[in-house]
Short mmCIF file of C-alpha atoms and ligand atoms in Angstrom, two decimals:
data_model
loop_
_atom_site.label_atom_id
_atom_site.label_comp_id
_atom_site.label_asym_id
_atom_site.label_seq_id
_atom_site.Cartn_x
_atom_site.Cartn_y
_atom_site.Cartn_z
CA UNK I 283 19.99 14.70 -9.58
CA UNK I 284 16.77 13.02 -10.68
CA UNK I 285 13.66 14.65 -9.29
CA UNK I 286 11.39 12.79 -6.89
CA UNK I 287 8.38 11.41 -8.76
CA UNK I 288 5.21 12.45 -6.94
CA UNK I 289 1.66 11.20 -7.45
CA UNK I 290 -1.06 13.46 -6.05
CA UNK I 291 -4.48 12.10 -5.06
CA UNK I 292 -7.27 14.63 -4.67
CA UNK I 293 -11.05 14.55 -4.43
CA UNK I 294 -11.80 18.27 -4.54
CA UNK I 295 -10.79 21.77 -5.49
CA UNK I 296 -7.04 21.19 -5.61
CA UNK I 297 -5.50 24.29 -4.07
CA UNK I 298 -2.82 22.21 -2.36
CA UNK I 299 -2.10 20.53 -5.67
CA UNK I 300 -1.82 23.97 -7.24
CA UNK I 301 0.75 25.14 -4.69
CA UNK I 302 2.79 21.96 -5.20
CA UNK I 303 2.65 22.43 -8.96
CA UNK I 304 3.81 26.04 -8.67
CA UNK I 305 6.77 25.02 -6.52
CA UNK I 306 7.75 22.04 -8.65
CA UNK I 307 7.26 23.65 -12.07
CA UNK I 308 9.07 26.74 -10.76
CA UNK I 309 12.05 24.55 -9.86
CA UNK I 310 11.76 25.44 -6.16
CA UNK I 311 11.52 21.83 -4.98
CA UNK I 312 13.30 18.72 -6.22
CA UNK I 313 10.07 16.96 -7.08
CA UNK I 314 7.88 16.58 -10.13
CA UNK I 315 4.19 15.72 -10.13
CA UNK I 316 3.92 12.85 -12.62
CA UNK I 317 0.28 11.92 -12.03
CA UNK I 318 -2.85 13.45 -10.50
CA UNK I 319 -5.51 10.87 -9.72
CA UNK I 320 -8.99 11.30 -8.32
CA UNK I 321 -11.97 9.22 -7.34
CA UNK I 322 -14.22 12.05 -8.62
CA UNK I 323 -14.44 12.91 -12.30
CA UNK I 324 -15.49 16.50 -11.52
CA UNK I 325 -12.69 17.29 -9.04
CA UNK I 326 -11.27 20.77 -9.62
CA UNK I 327 -7.83 19.29 -9.02
CA UNK I 328 -8.05 17.37 -12.32
CA UNK I 329 -8.71 20.58 -14.21
CA UNK I 330 -5.73 22.26 -12.55
CA UNK I 331 -3.53 19.30 -13.49
CA UNK I 332 -4.69 19.38 -17.11
CA UNK I 333 -3.98 23.11 -17.34
CA UNK I 334 -0.43 22.38 -16.16
CA UNK I 335 -0.04 19.51 -18.64
CA UNK I 336 0.16 16.82 -15.94
CA UNK I 337 -1.29 13.36 -16.72
CA UNK I 338 -4.54 12.60 -14.88
CA UNK I 339 -6.52 9.49 -14.00
CA UNK I 340 -10.06 9.12 -12.70
CA UNK I 341 -10.76 5.94 -10.77
CA UNK I 342 -14.32 6.05 -9.47
CA UNK I 343 -14.59 4.14 -6.20
CA UNK I 344 -18.25 3.38 -6.93
CA UNK I 345 -17.15 0.98 -9.65
CA UNK I 346 -15.43 -1.36 -7.18
CA UNK I 347 -16.86 -4.00 -4.88
CA UNK I 348 -14.45 -3.29 -2.03
CA UNK I 349 -12.01 -0.70 -0.71
CA UNK I 350 -9.18 -3.15 -1.44
CA UNK I 351 -10.19 -3.52 -5.09
CA UNK I 352 -10.31 0.26 -5.52
CA UNK I 353 -6.92 0.63 -3.82
CA UNK I 354 -5.42 -2.09 -6.04
CA UNK I 355 -6.46 -0.11 -9.12
CA UNK I 356 -5.09 3.14 -7.65
CA UNK I 357 -1.79 1.48 -6.72
CA UNK I 358 -1.47 0.08 -10.26
CA UNK I 359 -1.96 3.57 -11.75
CA UNK I 360 0.64 5.07 -9.40
CA UNK I 361 3.15 2.30 -10.12
CA UNK I 362 2.62 2.64 -13.85
CA UNK I 363 3.56 6.31 -13.52
CA UNK I 364 6.69 5.40 -11.55
CA UNK I 365 5.50 7.26 -8.44
CA UNK I 366 7.92 7.30 -5.50
CA UNK I 367 5.90 9.46 -3.08
CA UNK I 368 2.11 9.59 -2.82
CA UNK I 369 0.73 12.95 -1.70
CA UNK I 370 -2.88 13.06 -0.50
CA UNK I 371 -4.24 16.55 -1.08
CA UNK I 372 -7.87 16.62 -0.02
CA UNK I 373 -8.31 12.94 -0.89
CA UNK I 374 -11.35 11.97 1.11
CA UNK I 375 -10.90 8.22 1.37
CA UNK I 376 -9.29 5.97 3.93
CA UNK I 377 -6.53 3.75 2.58
CA UNK I 378 -6.59 -0.02 3.09
CA UNK I 379 -3.61 -2.23 3.88
CA UNK I 380 -3.25 -2.93 0.16
CA UNK I 381 -2.35 0.72 -0.42
CA UNK I 382 -0.26 1.20 2.73
CA UNK I 383 1.84 -1.88 2.03
CA UNK I 384 2.46 -0.85 -1.58
CA UNK I 385 3.99 2.49 -0.46
CA UNK I 386 5.38 1.98 3.05
CA UNK I 387 6.17 5.35 4.64
CA UNK I 388 5.80 6.87 1.23
CA UNK I 389 2.34 8.37 1.64
CA UNK I 390 1.75 11.83 3.09
CA UNK I 391 -1.48 13.58 4.00
CA UNK I 392 -2.38 17.13 4.97
CA UNK I 393 -5.09 17.83 7.52
CA UNK I 394 -6.48 21.24 8.50
CA UNK I 395 -6.02 21.00 12.27
CA UNK I 396 -3.25 20.60 14.81
CA UNK I 397 -3.41 16.83 15.13
CA UNK I 398 -4.15 14.92 17.28
CA UNK I 399 -6.84 17.57 17.91
CA UNK I 400 -9.85 17.47 15.61
CA UNK I 401 -9.32 14.58 13.20
CA UNK I 402 -11.98 13.64 10.67
CA UNK I 403 -14.49 15.93 9.00
CA UNK I 404 -15.89 19.44 9.64
CA UNK I 405 -12.60 20.26 11.28
CA UNK I 406 -12.89 24.05 11.48
CA UNK I 407 -16.36 23.75 13.00
CA UNK I 408 -14.99 21.32 15.57
CA UNK I 409 -12.21 23.77 16.54
CA UNK I 410 -14.63 26.73 16.79
CA UNK I 411 -17.24 24.82 18.78
CA UNK I 412 -14.59 23.55 21.16
CA UNK I 413 -13.46 27.10 21.82
CA UNK I 414 -9.82 26.48 20.92
CA UNK I 415 -7.63 29.60 20.71
CA UNK I 416 -5.31 28.13 18.11
CA UNK I 417 -5.63 25.75 15.23
CA UNK I 418 -3.49 25.05 12.21
CA UNK I 419 -2.52 22.27 9.88
CA UNK I 420 -0.50 19.08 9.92
CA UNK I 421 1.43 17.14 7.30
CA UNK I 422 1.86 13.54 8.40
CA UNK I 423 2.76 10.13 7.07
CA UNK I 424 -0.30 7.98 6.57
CA UNK I 425 -0.92 4.89 8.65
CA UNK I 426 -4.00 2.71 9.08
CA UNK I 427 -5.89 5.20 11.27
CA UNK I 428 -7.92 8.32 10.60
CA UNK I 429 -5.40 11.22 10.58
CA UNK I 430 -3.15 9.39 13.04
CA UNK I 431 0.24 8.89 11.32
CA UNK I 432 3.63 10.30 12.41
CA UNK I 433 3.72 14.11 12.17
CA UNK I 434 6.18 15.74 9.75
CA UNK I 435 5.37 19.48 9.93
CA UNK I 436 2.71 21.59 11.63
CA UNK I 437 1.82 25.26 11.35
CA UNK I 438 -0.22 27.18 13.91
CA UNK I 439 -2.77 29.95 13.34
CA UNK I 440 -4.83 31.91 15.89
CA UNK I 441 -8.59 31.54 16.11
CA UNK I 442 -10.02 35.04 16.21
CA UNK I 443 -13.09 36.22 18.09
CA UNK I 444 -15.23 36.77 15.00
CA UNK I 445 -14.01 33.79 12.95
CA UNK I 446 -16.43 31.75 10.87
CA UNK I 447 -15.64 28.27 9.55
CA UNK I 448 -14.76 29.93 6.24
CA UNK I 449 -12.44 32.60 7.61
CA UNK I 450 -10.62 30.07 9.77
CA UNK I 451 -10.34 27.62 6.87
CA UNK I 452 -8.82 30.32 4.66
CA UNK I 453 -6.23 31.27 7.30
CA UNK I 454 -5.28 27.61 7.72
CA UNK I 455 -5.20 26.96 3.98
CA UNK I 456 -2.58 29.67 3.46
CA UNK I 457 -0.33 27.75 5.87
CA UNK I 458 -1.12 24.42 4.19
CA UNK I 459 0.23 25.85 0.95
CA UNK I 460 3.50 26.68 2.71
CA UNK I 461 4.13 23.49 4.67
CA UNK I 462 3.11 20.79 2.17
CA UNK I 463 5.74 21.65 -0.47
CA UNK I 464 8.27 21.96 2.37
CA UNK I 465 7.48 18.43 3.60
CA UNK I 466 7.78 17.08 0.06
CA UNK I 467 11.16 18.79 -0.30
CA UNK I 468 12.41 17.26 2.97
CA UNK I 469 11.36 13.85 1.66
CA UNK I 470 13.05 14.53 -1.68
CA UNK I 471 16.26 15.39 0.16
CA UNK I 472 16.02 12.06 2.03
CA UNK I 473 15.95 13.86 5.36
CA UNK I 474 12.87 12.30 6.99
CA UNK I 475 13.37 9.35 9.37
CA UNK I 476 10.43 7.76 11.13
CA UNK I 477 11.23 6.53 14.65
CA UNK I 478 8.05 5.17 16.17
CA UNK I 479 5.66 8.11 16.33
CA UNK I 480 8.38 10.69 15.80
CA UNK I 481 9.69 11.96 12.51
CA UNK I 482 13.30 13.09 12.75
CA UNK I 483 14.51 15.70 10.27
CA UNK I 484 18.16 15.11 9.43
CA UNK I 485 20.41 18.13 8.90
CA UNK I 486 21.04 19.12 5.32
CA UNK I 487 23.96 17.11 3.95
CA UNK I 488 27.12 18.90 2.85
CA UNK I 489 27.38 19.17 -0.92
CA UNK I 490 29.48 16.35 -2.41
CA UNK I 491 33.12 17.17 -3.10
CA UNK I 492 33.44 18.78 -6.49
CA UNK I 493 37.16 18.14 -6.97
CA UNK I 494 39.74 15.60 -5.95
CA UNK I 495 42.79 17.11 -4.31
CA UNK I 496 46.09 15.32 -4.72
CA UNK I 497 48.27 15.23 -1.65
CA UNK I 498 51.34 17.42 -2.06
CA UNK I 499 54.40 15.57 -3.30
CA UNK I 500 57.11 15.12 -0.65
CA UNK I 501 60.20 17.33 -0.85
C1 LIG B 694 -7.55 20.99 2.65
O1 LIG B 694 -7.91 21.93 3.62
C2 LIG B 694 -7.01 19.73 3.32
O2 LIG B 694 -6.27 20.00 4.47
C3 LIG B 694 -8.27 18.98 3.64
O3 LIG B 694 -9.08 19.18 2.50
C4 LIG B 694 -8.78 20.45 1.91
C5 LIG B 694 -8.49 20.23 0.46
O4 LIG B 694 -8.37 21.47 -0.17
N1 LIG B 694 -8.03 17.60 3.89
C6 LIG B 694 -8.66 16.90 4.83
O5 LIG B 694 -9.53 17.35 5.54
C7 LIG B 694 -8.18 15.46 4.97
N2 LIG B 694 -8.58 14.90 6.20
P1 LIG B 694 -7.74 21.58 -1.62
O6 LIG B 694 -8.49 20.59 -2.51
O7 LIG B 694 -7.97 22.99 -2.03
O8 LIG B 694 -6.27 21.23 -1.53
#
């Protein structure tokens, strides 16, 4: 079976990209990363992609007059690479309609909180200052809002008494690296169905019949 063609968009360090690459290059998921694109030339994610021999593109948003123009260029790069699923991995830009309509229900994001709690930026600080006892991470389909799309998978971690933003972020990140490849695999298996706000996960299909059995001859 052909592998799902994934395009990863990242603006930063790229640890989620790295975990996806490990799973896909290790043959653990039915997906291959065919392009890593960034709006930042110095994103660590690009370096990680190059080390793994994955094609990269830099499209600097500052070179475009509008969000739509930038998105049009990004969509063109993804289409050129034959991308079927767009995976946002620390991509710090909101997507316009141009992007959303080019890949309907084919864009995922990961966010380091239990959405709908603590969307946006400085998420670990928000959770600590609020006094929450638990936080975690969320993989969701992307819609027009800020971290608002239908939720695919979440993982929960405790917030400990002496946590700092950094220690909490590290505990959450370890879970991010587990659930993002899992969500991509569910998509690759065609098991995700969006019904309004809810994402249904279909049971794993039986393997196709491997042999035809002739009915026994009469007599
Ligand atoms: C991750 O923690 C991811 O959840 C977060 O950025 C970090 C990227 O790390 N994304 C967001 O906050 C999006 N709203 P990485 O570059 O090491 O994967």
